[in-house]
Amino acid sequence: MTDGVREEDRVRLAPGVMLRQDRVRGHWQLLGPERVLILDEVALEVVRAVTAQPPATVGTAITALAAQFDAPRDEIAADVLELLGDMIAKGFLTR
């Protein structure tokens, strides 16, 4: 499910959500009111890419991630759009 996320969208952290590193447990997480999402390395890179300053479009972030991971852009795009859709549906990100 992509929740309608398109490559021309700009995605940001939802109000009240913060990207934080848990230094004790050694992982990154999105902290929101009454919820936590533990990020693996790939999810962390996606969140960083789409929430970078200045704001990038999702498509620009996908292109950068495809180059960073030396992977086919269409495969990266499908995975990123699905991940972003899930994070939006869970209230961690917004457009």
PDB file of N, CA and C in Angstrom:
ATOM      1  N   MET A   1       0.849  -1.181   0.000  1.00  0.00           N
ATOM      2  CA  MET A   1       0.000   0.000   0.000  1.00  0.00           C
ATOM      3  C   MET A   1       0.893   1.242   0.000  1.00  0.00           C
ATOM      4  N   THR A   2       0.659   2.158  -0.917  1.00  0.00           N
ATOM      5  CA  THR A   2       1.479   3.353  -0.968  1.00  0.00           C
ATOM      6  C   THR A   2       0.758   4.567  -0.406  1.00  0.00           C
ATOM      7  N   ASP A   3      -0.499   4.426  -0.003  1.00  0.00           N
ATOM      8  CA  ASP A   3      -1.262   5.536   0.554  1.00  0.00           C
ATOM      9  C   ASP A   3      -1.226   6.744  -0.374  1.00  0.00           C
ATOM     10  N   GLY A   4      -1.111   6.471  -1.679  1.00  0.00           N
ATOM     11  CA  GLY A   4      -1.113   7.550  -2.646  1.00  0.00           C
ATOM     12  C   GLY A   4       0.163   8.363  -2.704  1.00  0.00           C
ATOM     13  N   VAL A   5       1.251   7.894  -2.117  1.00  0.00           N
ATOM     14  CA  VAL A   5       2.511   8.632  -2.155  1.00  0.00           C
ATOM     15  C   VAL A   5       3.019   8.636  -3.582  1.00  0.00           C
ATOM     16  N   ARG A   6       3.376   9.820  -4.059  1.00  0.00           N
ATOM     17  CA  ARG A   6       3.879   9.974  -5.419  1.00  0.00           C
ATOM     18  C   ARG A   6       5.289  10.544  -5.365  1.00  0.00           C
ATOM     19  N   GLU A   7       6.007  10.374  -6.453  1.00  0.00           N
ATOM     20  CA  GLU A   7       7.385  10.842  -6.488  1.00  0.00           C
ATOM     21  C   GLU A   7       7.498  12.360  -6.395  1.00  0.00           C
ATOM     22  N   GLU A   8       6.485  13.087  -6.782  1.00  0.00           N
ATOM     23  CA  GLU A   8       6.552  14.552  -6.697  1.00  0.00           C
ATOM     24  C   GLU A   8       6.181  15.089  -5.309  1.00  0.00           C
ATOM     25  N   ASP A   9       5.734  14.203  -4.418  1.00  0.00           N
ATOM     26  CA  ASP A   9       5.398  14.614  -3.053  1.00  0.00           C
ATOM     27  C   ASP A   9       6.650  14.995  -2.274  1.00  0.00           C
ATOM     28  N   ARG A  10       6.461  15.819  -1.271  1.00  0.00           N
ATOM     29  CA  ARG A  10       7.500  16.135  -0.285  1.00  0.00           C
ATOM     30  C   ARG A  10       6.983  15.609   1.047  1.00  0.00           C
ATOM     31  N   VAL A  11       7.803  14.824   1.705  1.00  0.00           N
ATOM     32  CA  VAL A  11       7.393  14.156   2.937  1.00  0.00           C
ATOM     33  C   VAL A  11       8.204  14.725   4.091  1.00  0.00           C
ATOM     34  N   ARG A  12       7.565  14.855   5.231  1.00  0.00           N
ATOM     35  CA  ARG A  12       8.249  15.362   6.425  1.00  0.00           C
ATOM     36  C   ARG A  12       7.755  14.577   7.638  1.00  0.00           C
ATOM     37  N   LEU A  13       8.470  14.752   8.732  1.00  0.00           N
ATOM     38  CA  LEU A  13       8.026  14.128   9.974  1.00  0.00           C
ATOM     39  C   LEU A  13       6.690  14.727  10.380  1.00  0.00           C
ATOM     40  N   ALA A  14       5.806  13.900  10.880  1.00  0.00           N
ATOM     41  CA  ALA A  14       4.501  14.375  11.341  1.00  0.00           C
ATOM     42  C   ALA A  14       4.698  15.250  12.575  1.00  0.00           C
ATOM     43  N   PRO A  15       3.754  16.145  12.851  1.00  0.00           N
ATOM     44  CA  PRO A  15       3.868  16.972  14.060  1.00  0.00           C
ATOM     45  C   PRO A  15       4.040  16.111  15.307  1.00  0.00           C
ATOM     46  N   GLY A  16       5.006  16.485  16.128  1.00  0.00           N
ATOM     47  CA  GLY A  16       5.256  15.766  17.370  1.00  0.00           C
ATOM     48  C   GLY A  16       6.167  14.559  17.237  1.00  0.00           C
ATOM     49  N   VAL A  17       6.594  14.242  16.001  1.00  0.00           N
ATOM     50  CA  VAL A  17       7.471  13.088  15.779  1.00  0.00           C
ATOM     51  C   VAL A  17       8.911  13.570  15.667  1.00  0.00           C
ATOM     52  N   MET A  18       9.828  12.823  16.288  1.00  0.00           N
ATOM     53  CA  MET A  18      11.245  13.166  16.253  1.00  0.00           C
ATOM     54  C   MET A  18      12.052  11.942  15.844  1.00  0.00           C
ATOM     55  N   LEU A  19      13.122  12.185  15.089  1.00  0.00           N
ATOM     56  CA  LEU A  19      14.082  11.137  14.770  1.00  0.00           C
ATOM     57  C   LEU A  19      15.161  11.193  15.832  1.00  0.00           C
ATOM     58  N   ARG A  20      15.336  10.095  16.565  1.00  0.00           N
ATOM     59  CA  ARG A  20      16.292  10.067  17.661  1.00  0.00           C
ATOM     60  C   ARG A  20      17.091   8.781  17.648  1.00  0.00           C
ATOM     61  N   GLN A  21      18.328   8.886  18.108  1.00  0.00           N
ATOM     62  CA  GLN A  21      19.160   7.699  18.266  1.00  0.00           C
ATOM     63  C   GLN A  21      19.085   7.248  19.717  1.00  0.00           C
ATOM     64  N   ASP A  22      18.779   5.977  19.909  1.00  0.00           N
ATOM     65  CA  ASP A  22      18.807   5.376  21.244  1.00  0.00           C
ATOM     66  C   ASP A  22      20.223   4.855  21.439  1.00  0.00           C
ATOM     67  N   ARG A  23      21.049   5.626  22.106  1.00  0.00           N
ATOM     68  CA  ARG A  23      22.458   5.275  22.259  1.00  0.00           C
ATOM     69  C   ARG A  23      22.652   4.045  23.138  1.00  0.00           C
ATOM     70  N   VAL A  24      21.750   3.803  24.066  1.00  0.00           N
ATOM     71  CA  VAL A  24      21.865   2.640  24.945  1.00  0.00           C
ATOM     72  C   VAL A  24      21.632   1.352  24.154  1.00  0.00           C
ATOM     73  N   ARG A  25      20.606   1.341  23.325  1.00  0.00           N
ATOM     74  CA  ARG A  25      20.261   0.139  22.561  1.00  0.00           C
ATOM     75  C   ARG A  25      20.925   0.100  21.186  1.00  0.00           C
ATOM     76  N   GLY A  26      21.485   1.244  20.757  1.00  0.00           N
ATOM     77  CA  GLY A  26      22.228   1.288  19.509  1.00  0.00           C
ATOM     78  C   GLY A  26      21.393   1.304  18.252  1.00  0.00           C
ATOM     79  N   HIS A  27      20.189   1.866  18.312  1.00  0.00           N
ATOM     80  CA  HIS A  27      19.376   1.958  17.103  1.00  0.00           C
ATOM     81  C   HIS A  27      18.731   3.335  16.983  1.00  0.00           C
ATOM     82  N   TRP A  28      18.261   3.627  15.786  1.00  0.00           N
ATOM     83  CA  TRP A  28      17.531   4.870  15.529  1.00  0.00           C
ATOM     84  C   TRP A  28      16.045   4.577  15.575  1.00  0.00           C
ATOM     85  N   GLN A  29      15.281   5.596  15.949  1.00  0.00           N
ATOM     86  CA  GLN A  29      13.838   5.421  16.073  1.00  0.00           C
ATOM     87  C   GLN A  29      13.106   6.713  15.767  1.00  0.00           C
ATOM     88  N   LEU A  30      11.866   6.550  15.370  1.00  0.00           N
ATOM     89  CA  LEU A  30      10.960   7.690  15.262  1.00  0.00           C
ATOM     90  C   LEU A  30      10.114   7.665  16.530  1.00  0.00           C
ATOM     91  N   LEU A  31      10.143   8.771  17.263  1.00  0.00           N
ATOM     92  CA  LEU A  31       9.365   8.883  18.498  1.00  0.00           C
ATOM     93  C   LEU A  31       8.190   9.807  18.250  1.00  0.00           C
ATOM     94  N   GLY A  32       7.011   9.309  18.517  1.00  0.00           N
ATOM     95  CA  GLY A  32       5.809  10.117  18.398  1.00  0.00           C
ATOM     96  C   GLY A  32       5.029  10.021  19.681  1.00  0.00           C
ATOM     97  N   PRO A  33       3.996  10.822  19.795  1.00  0.00           N
ATOM     98  CA  PRO A  33       3.165  10.730  20.999  1.00  0.00           C
ATOM     99  C   PRO A  33       2.624   9.309  21.172  1.00  0.00           C
ATOM    100  N   GLU A  34       3.019   8.683  22.255  1.00  0.00           N
ATOM    101  CA  GLU A  34       2.529   7.355  22.624  1.00  0.00           C
ATOM    102  C   GLU A  34       2.916   6.241  21.652  1.00  0.00           C
ATOM    103  N   ARG A  35       3.961   6.449  20.837  1.00  0.00           N
ATOM    104  CA  ARG A  35       4.377   5.391  19.919  1.00  0.00           C
ATOM    105  C   ARG A  35       5.859   5.545  19.548  1.00  0.00           C
ATOM    106  N   VAL A  36       6.449   4.415  19.177  1.00  0.00           N
ATOM    107  CA  VAL A  36       7.858   4.372  18.772  1.00  0.00           C
ATOM    108  C   VAL A  36       7.966   3.436  17.576  1.00  0.00           C
ATOM    109  N   LEU A  37       8.779   3.823  16.609  1.00  0.00           N
ATOM    110  CA  LEU A  37       9.058   2.965  15.465  1.00  0.00           C
ATOM    111  C   LEU A  37      10.570   2.808  15.374  1.00  0.00           C
ATOM    112  N   ILE A  38      11.055   1.571  15.572  1.00  0.00           N
ATOM    113  CA  ILE A  38      12.482   1.272  15.471  1.00  0.00           C
ATOM    114  C   ILE A  38      12.821   1.167  13.982  1.00  0.00           C
ATOM    115  N   LEU A  39      13.883   1.864  13.563  1.00  0.00           N
ATOM    116  CA  LEU A  39      14.260   1.884  12.155  1.00  0.00           C
ATOM    117  C   LEU A  39      15.463   0.984  11.907  1.00  0.00           C
ATOM    118  N   ASP A  40      15.373   0.161  10.857  1.00  0.00           N
ATOM    119  CA  ASP A  40      16.568  -0.558  10.429  1.00  0.00           C
ATOM    120  C   ASP A  40      17.403   0.399   9.579  1.00  0.00           C
ATOM    121  N   GLU A  41      18.567  -0.053   9.109  1.00  0.00           N
ATOM    122  CA  GLU A  41      19.475   0.836   8.385  1.00  0.00           C
ATOM    123  C   GLU A  41      18.839   1.414   7.122  1.00  0.00           C
ATOM    124  N   VAL A  42      18.091   0.598   6.395  1.00  0.00           N
ATOM    125  CA  VAL A  42      17.474   1.062   5.156  1.00  0.00           C
ATOM    126  C   VAL A  42      16.376   2.079   5.457  1.00  0.00           C
ATOM    127  N   ALA A  43      15.506   1.779   6.414  1.00  0.00           N
ATOM    128  CA  ALA A  43      14.445   2.717   6.768  1.00  0.00           C
ATOM    129  C   ALA A  43      15.022   4.044   7.249  1.00  0.00           C
ATOM    130  N   LEU A  44      16.113   3.988   7.999  1.00  0.00           N
ATOM    131  CA  LEU A  44      16.768   5.209   8.458  1.00  0.00           C
ATOM    132  C   LEU A  44      17.247   6.038   7.270  1.00  0.00           C
ATOM    133  N   GLU A  45      17.873   5.405   6.292  1.00  0.00           N
ATOM    134  CA  GLU A  45      18.353   6.128   5.115  1.00  0.00           C
ATOM    135  C   GLU A  45      17.196   6.737   4.332  1.00  0.00           C
ATOM    136  N   VAL A  46      16.078   6.035   4.243  1.00  0.00           N
ATOM    137  CA  VAL A  46      14.902   6.563   3.539  1.00  0.00           C
ATOM    138  C   VAL A  46      14.367   7.784   4.275  1.00  0.00           C
ATOM    139  N   VAL A  47      14.204   7.683   5.584  1.00  0.00           N
ATOM    140  CA  VAL A  47      13.692   8.816   6.371  1.00  0.00           C
ATOM    141  C   VAL A  47      14.629  10.010   6.235  1.00  0.00           C
ATOM    142  N   ARG A  48      15.915   9.777   6.347  1.00  0.00           N
ATOM    143  CA  ARG A  48      16.872  10.878   6.200  1.00  0.00           C
ATOM    144  C   ARG A  48      16.792  11.505   4.808  1.00  0.00           C
ATOM    145  N   ALA A  49      16.655  10.681   3.788  1.00  0.00           N
ATOM    146  CA  ALA A  49      16.624  11.192   2.414  1.00  0.00           C
ATOM    147  C   ALA A  49      15.390  12.053   2.148  1.00  0.00           C
ATOM    148  N   VAL A  50      14.245  11.631   2.650  1.00  0.00           N
ATOM    149  CA  VAL A  50      13.021  12.382   2.339  1.00  0.00           C
ATOM    150  C   VAL A  50      12.793  13.560   3.276  1.00  0.00           C
ATOM    151  N   THR A  51      13.461  13.575   4.428  1.00  0.00           N
ATOM    152  CA  THR A  51      13.265  14.686   5.368  1.00  0.00           C
ATOM    153  C   THR A  51      14.459  15.631   5.405  1.00  0.00           C
ATOM    154  N   ALA A  52      15.396  15.456   4.475  1.00  0.00           N
ATOM    155  CA  ALA A  52      16.596  16.300   4.435  1.00  0.00           C
ATOM    156  C   ALA A  52      16.229  17.762   4.192  1.00  0.00           C
ATOM    157  N   GLN A  53      17.110  18.613   4.577  1.00  0.00           N
ATOM    158  CA  GLN A  53      16.939  20.050   4.320  1.00  0.00           C
ATOM    159  C   GLN A  53      17.953  20.473   3.273  1.00  0.00           C
ATOM    160  N   PRO A  54      17.600  21.217   2.256  1.00  0.00           N
ATOM    161  CA  PRO A  54      16.225  21.607   1.952  1.00  0.00           C
ATOM    162  C   PRO A  54      15.396  20.392   1.543  1.00  0.00           C
ATOM    163  N   PRO A  55      14.079  20.493   1.712  1.00  0.00           N
ATOM    164  CA  PRO A  55      13.217  19.344   1.427  1.00  0.00           C
ATOM    165  C   PRO A  55      13.365  18.858  -0.013  1.00  0.00           C
ATOM    166  N   ALA A  56      13.505  17.560  -0.157  1.00  0.00           N
ATOM    167  CA  ALA A  56      13.602  16.944  -1.472  1.00  0.00           C
ATOM    168  C   ALA A  56      12.270  16.285  -1.807  1.00  0.00           C
ATOM    169  N   THR A  57      12.009  16.136  -3.089  1.00  0.00           N
ATOM    170  CA  THR A  57      10.841  15.351  -3.465  1.00  0.00           C
ATOM    171  C   THR A  57      11.153  13.886  -3.214  1.00  0.00           C
ATOM    172  N   VAL A  58      10.119  13.093  -3.130  1.00  0.00           N
ATOM    173  CA  VAL A  58      10.305  11.661  -2.950  1.00  0.00           C
ATOM    174  C   VAL A  58      11.112  11.103  -4.125  1.00  0.00           C
ATOM    175  N   GLY A  59      10.832  11.577  -5.332  1.00  0.00           N
ATOM    176  CA  GLY A  59      11.558  11.111  -6.512  1.00  0.00           C
ATOM    177  C   GLY A  59      13.043  11.420  -6.450  1.00  0.00           C
ATOM    178  N   THR A  60      13.390  12.608  -5.984  1.00  0.00           N
ATOM    179  CA  THR A  60      14.798  12.975  -5.829  1.00  0.00           C
ATOM    180  C   THR A  60      15.466  12.063  -4.804  1.00  0.00           C
ATOM    181  N   ALA A  61      14.775  11.788  -3.716  1.00  0.00           N
ATOM    182  CA  ALA A  61      15.306  10.903  -2.685  1.00  0.00           C
ATOM    183  C   ALA A  61      15.497   9.488  -3.237  1.00  0.00           C
ATOM    184  N   ILE A  62      14.551   9.013  -4.037  1.00  0.00           N
ATOM    185  CA  ILE A  62      14.653   7.682  -4.632  1.00  0.00           C
ATOM    186  C   ILE A  62      15.892   7.600  -5.526  1.00  0.00           C
ATOM    187  N   THR A  63      16.102   8.613  -6.349  1.00  0.00           N
ATOM    188  CA  THR A  63      17.265   8.633  -7.239  1.00  0.00           C
ATOM    189  C   THR A  63      18.560   8.591  -6.436  1.00  0.00           C
ATOM    190  N   ALA A  64      18.629   9.377  -5.365  1.00  0.00           N
ATOM    191  CA  ALA A  64      19.822   9.395  -4.519  1.00  0.00           C
ATOM    192  C   ALA A  64      20.033   8.043  -3.842  1.00  0.00           C
ATOM    193  N   LEU A  65      18.965   7.426  -3.357  1.00  0.00           N
ATOM    194  CA  LEU A  65      19.082   6.131  -2.690  1.00  0.00           C
ATOM    195  C   LEU A  65      19.502   5.033  -3.665  1.00  0.00           C
ATOM    196  N   ALA A  66      18.979   5.083  -4.891  1.00  0.00           N
ATOM    197  CA  ALA A  66      19.367   4.093  -5.905  1.00  0.00           C
ATOM    198  C   ALA A  66      20.867   4.191  -6.187  1.00  0.00           C
ATOM    199  N   ALA A  67      21.377   5.414  -6.265  1.00  0.00           N
ATOM    200  CA  ALA A  67      22.815   5.598  -6.485  1.00  0.00           C
ATOM    201  C   ALA A  67      23.611   5.145  -5.263  1.00  0.00           C
ATOM    202  N   GLN A  68      23.149   5.504  -4.076  1.00  0.00           N
ATOM    203  CA  GLN A  68      23.848   5.149  -2.836  1.00  0.00           C
ATOM    204  C   GLN A  68      23.957   3.641  -2.666  1.00  0.00           C
ATOM    205  N   PHE A  69      22.875   2.918  -2.968  1.00  0.00           N
ATOM    206  CA  PHE A  69      22.860   1.471  -2.774  1.00  0.00           C
ATOM    207  C   PHE A  69      23.199   0.703  -4.046  1.00  0.00           C
ATOM    208  N   ASP A  70      23.523   1.435  -5.129  1.00  0.00           N
ATOM    209  CA  ASP A  70      23.862   0.827  -6.410  1.00  0.00           C
ATOM    210  C   ASP A  70      22.828  -0.231  -6.790  1.00  0.00           C
ATOM    211  N   ALA A  71      21.556   0.197  -6.780  1.00  0.00           N
ATOM    212  CA  ALA A  71      20.442  -0.705  -7.051  1.00  0.00           C
ATOM    213  C   ALA A  71      19.562  -0.112  -8.150  1.00  0.00           C
ATOM    214  N   PRO A  72      18.792  -0.963  -8.842  1.00  0.00           N
ATOM    215  CA  PRO A  72      17.893  -0.453  -9.883  1.00  0.00           C
ATOM    216  C   PRO A  72      16.867   0.523  -9.295  1.00  0.00           C
ATOM    217  N   ARG A  73      16.731   1.665  -9.957  1.00  0.00           N
ATOM    218  CA  ARG A  73      15.854   2.712  -9.443  1.00  0.00           C
ATOM    219  C   ARG A  73      14.419   2.235  -9.282  1.00  0.00           C
ATOM    220  N   ASP A  74      13.905   1.446 -10.245  1.00  0.00           N
ATOM    221  CA  ASP A  74      12.512   1.013 -10.162  1.00  0.00           C
ATOM    222  C   ASP A  74      12.261   0.126  -8.946  1.00  0.00           C
ATOM    223  N   GLU A  75      13.238  -0.697  -8.576  1.00  0.00           N
ATOM    224  CA  GLU A  75      13.088  -1.526  -7.374  1.00  0.00           C
ATOM    225  C   GLU A  75      13.128  -0.665  -6.114  1.00  0.00           C
ATOM    226  N   ILE A  76      14.053   0.278  -6.075  1.00  0.00           N
ATOM    227  CA  ILE A  76      14.144   1.196  -4.932  1.00  0.00           C
ATOM    228  C   ILE A  76      12.849   1.999  -4.821  1.00  0.00           C
ATOM    229  N   ALA A  77      12.340   2.479  -5.949  1.00  0.00           N
ATOM    230  CA  ALA A  77      11.109   3.292  -5.945  1.00  0.00           C
ATOM    231  C   ALA A  77       9.946   2.519  -5.337  1.00  0.00           C
ATOM    232  N   ALA A  78       9.765   1.288  -5.750  1.00  0.00           N
ATOM    233  CA  ALA A  78       8.646   0.489  -5.228  1.00  0.00           C
ATOM    234  C   ALA A  78       8.768   0.315  -3.716  1.00  0.00           C
ATOM    235  N   ASP A  79       9.973  -0.008  -3.257  1.00  0.00           N
ATOM    236  CA  ASP A  79      10.179  -0.215  -1.820  1.00  0.00           C
ATOM    237  C   ASP A  79       9.990   1.078  -1.029  1.00  0.00           C
ATOM    238  N   VAL A  80      10.540   2.185  -1.532  1.00  0.00           N
ATOM    239  CA  VAL A  80      10.436   3.471  -0.830  1.00  0.00           C
ATOM    240  C   VAL A  80       8.982   3.928  -0.772  1.00  0.00           C
ATOM    241  N   LEU A  81       8.260   3.836  -1.877  1.00  0.00           N
ATOM    242  CA  LEU A  81       6.861   4.278  -1.874  1.00  0.00           C
ATOM    243  C   LEU A  81       6.024   3.452  -0.902  1.00  0.00           C
ATOM    244  N   GLU A  82       6.285   2.149  -0.842  1.00  0.00           N
ATOM    245  CA  GLU A  82       5.555   1.300   0.097  1.00  0.00           C
ATOM    246  C   GLU A  82       5.897   1.662   1.544  1.00  0.00           C
ATOM    247  N   LEU A  83       7.184   1.828   1.826  1.00  0.00           N
ATOM    248  CA  LEU A  83       7.626   2.177   3.180  1.00  0.00           C
ATOM    249  C   LEU A  83       7.043   3.519   3.618  1.00  0.00           C
ATOM    250  N   LEU A  84       7.110   4.517   2.738  1.00  0.00           N
ATOM    251  CA  LEU A  84       6.572   5.831   3.087  1.00  0.00           C
ATOM    252  C   LEU A  84       5.068   5.772   3.309  1.00  0.00           C
ATOM    253  N   GLY A  85       4.376   5.014   2.475  1.00  0.00           N
ATOM    254  CA  GLY A  85       2.930   4.859   2.655  1.00  0.00           C
ATOM    255  C   GLY A  85       2.593   4.268   4.015  1.00  0.00           C
ATOM    256  N   ASP A  86       3.365   3.255   4.419  1.00  0.00           N
ATOM    257  CA  ASP A  86       3.145   2.634   5.731  1.00  0.00           C
ATOM    258  C   ASP A  86       3.419   3.620   6.861  1.00  0.00           C
ATOM    259  N   MET A  87       4.507   4.393   6.736  1.00  0.00           N
ATOM    260  CA  MET A  87       4.852   5.358   7.787  1.00  0.00           C
ATOM    261  C   MET A  87       3.829   6.490   7.870  1.00  0.00           C
ATOM    262  N   ILE A  88       3.291   6.887   6.743  1.00  0.00           N
ATOM    263  CA  ILE A  88       2.238   7.907   6.742  1.00  0.00           C
ATOM    264  C   ILE A  88       0.977   7.347   7.390  1.00  0.00           C
ATOM    265  N   ALA A  89       0.612   6.129   7.014  1.00  0.00           N
ATOM    266  CA  ALA A  89      -0.594   5.493   7.579  1.00  0.00           C
ATOM    267  C   ALA A  89      -0.486   5.338   9.101  1.00  0.00           C
ATOM    268  N   LYS A  90       0.730   5.123   9.596  1.00  0.00           N
ATOM    269  CA  LYS A  90       0.948   4.951  11.037  1.00  0.00           C
ATOM    270  C   LYS A  90       1.126   6.288  11.756  1.00  0.00           C
ATOM    271  N   GLY A  91       1.155   7.384  11.008  1.00  0.00           N
ATOM    272  CA  GLY A  91       1.217   8.709  11.627  1.00  0.00           C
ATOM    273  C   GLY A  91       2.602   9.215  11.941  1.00  0.00           C
ATOM    274  N   PHE A  92       3.649   8.568  11.424  1.00  0.00           N
ATOM    275  CA  PHE A  92       5.009   9.032  11.683  1.00  0.00           C
ATOM    276  C   PHE A  92       5.467  10.087  10.682  1.00  0.00           C
ATOM    277  N   LEU A  93       4.950  10.025   9.469  1.00  0.00           N
ATOM    278  CA  LEU A  93       5.290  10.993   8.416  1.00  0.00           C
ATOM    279  C   LEU A  93       4.022  11.619   7.879  1.00  0.00           C
ATOM    280  N   THR A  94       4.178  12.748   7.222  1.00  0.00           N
ATOM    281  CA  THR A  94       3.060  13.423   6.578  1.00  0.00           C
ATOM    282  C   THR A  94       3.559  14.061   5.301  1.00  0.00           C
ATOM    283  N   ARG A  95       2.608  14.370   4.407  1.00  0.00           N
ATOM    284  CA  ARG A  95       2.971  15.074   3.166  1.00  0.00           C
ATOM    285  C   ARG A  95       2.698  16.533   3.328  1.00  0.00           C
TER     286      ARG A  95
END
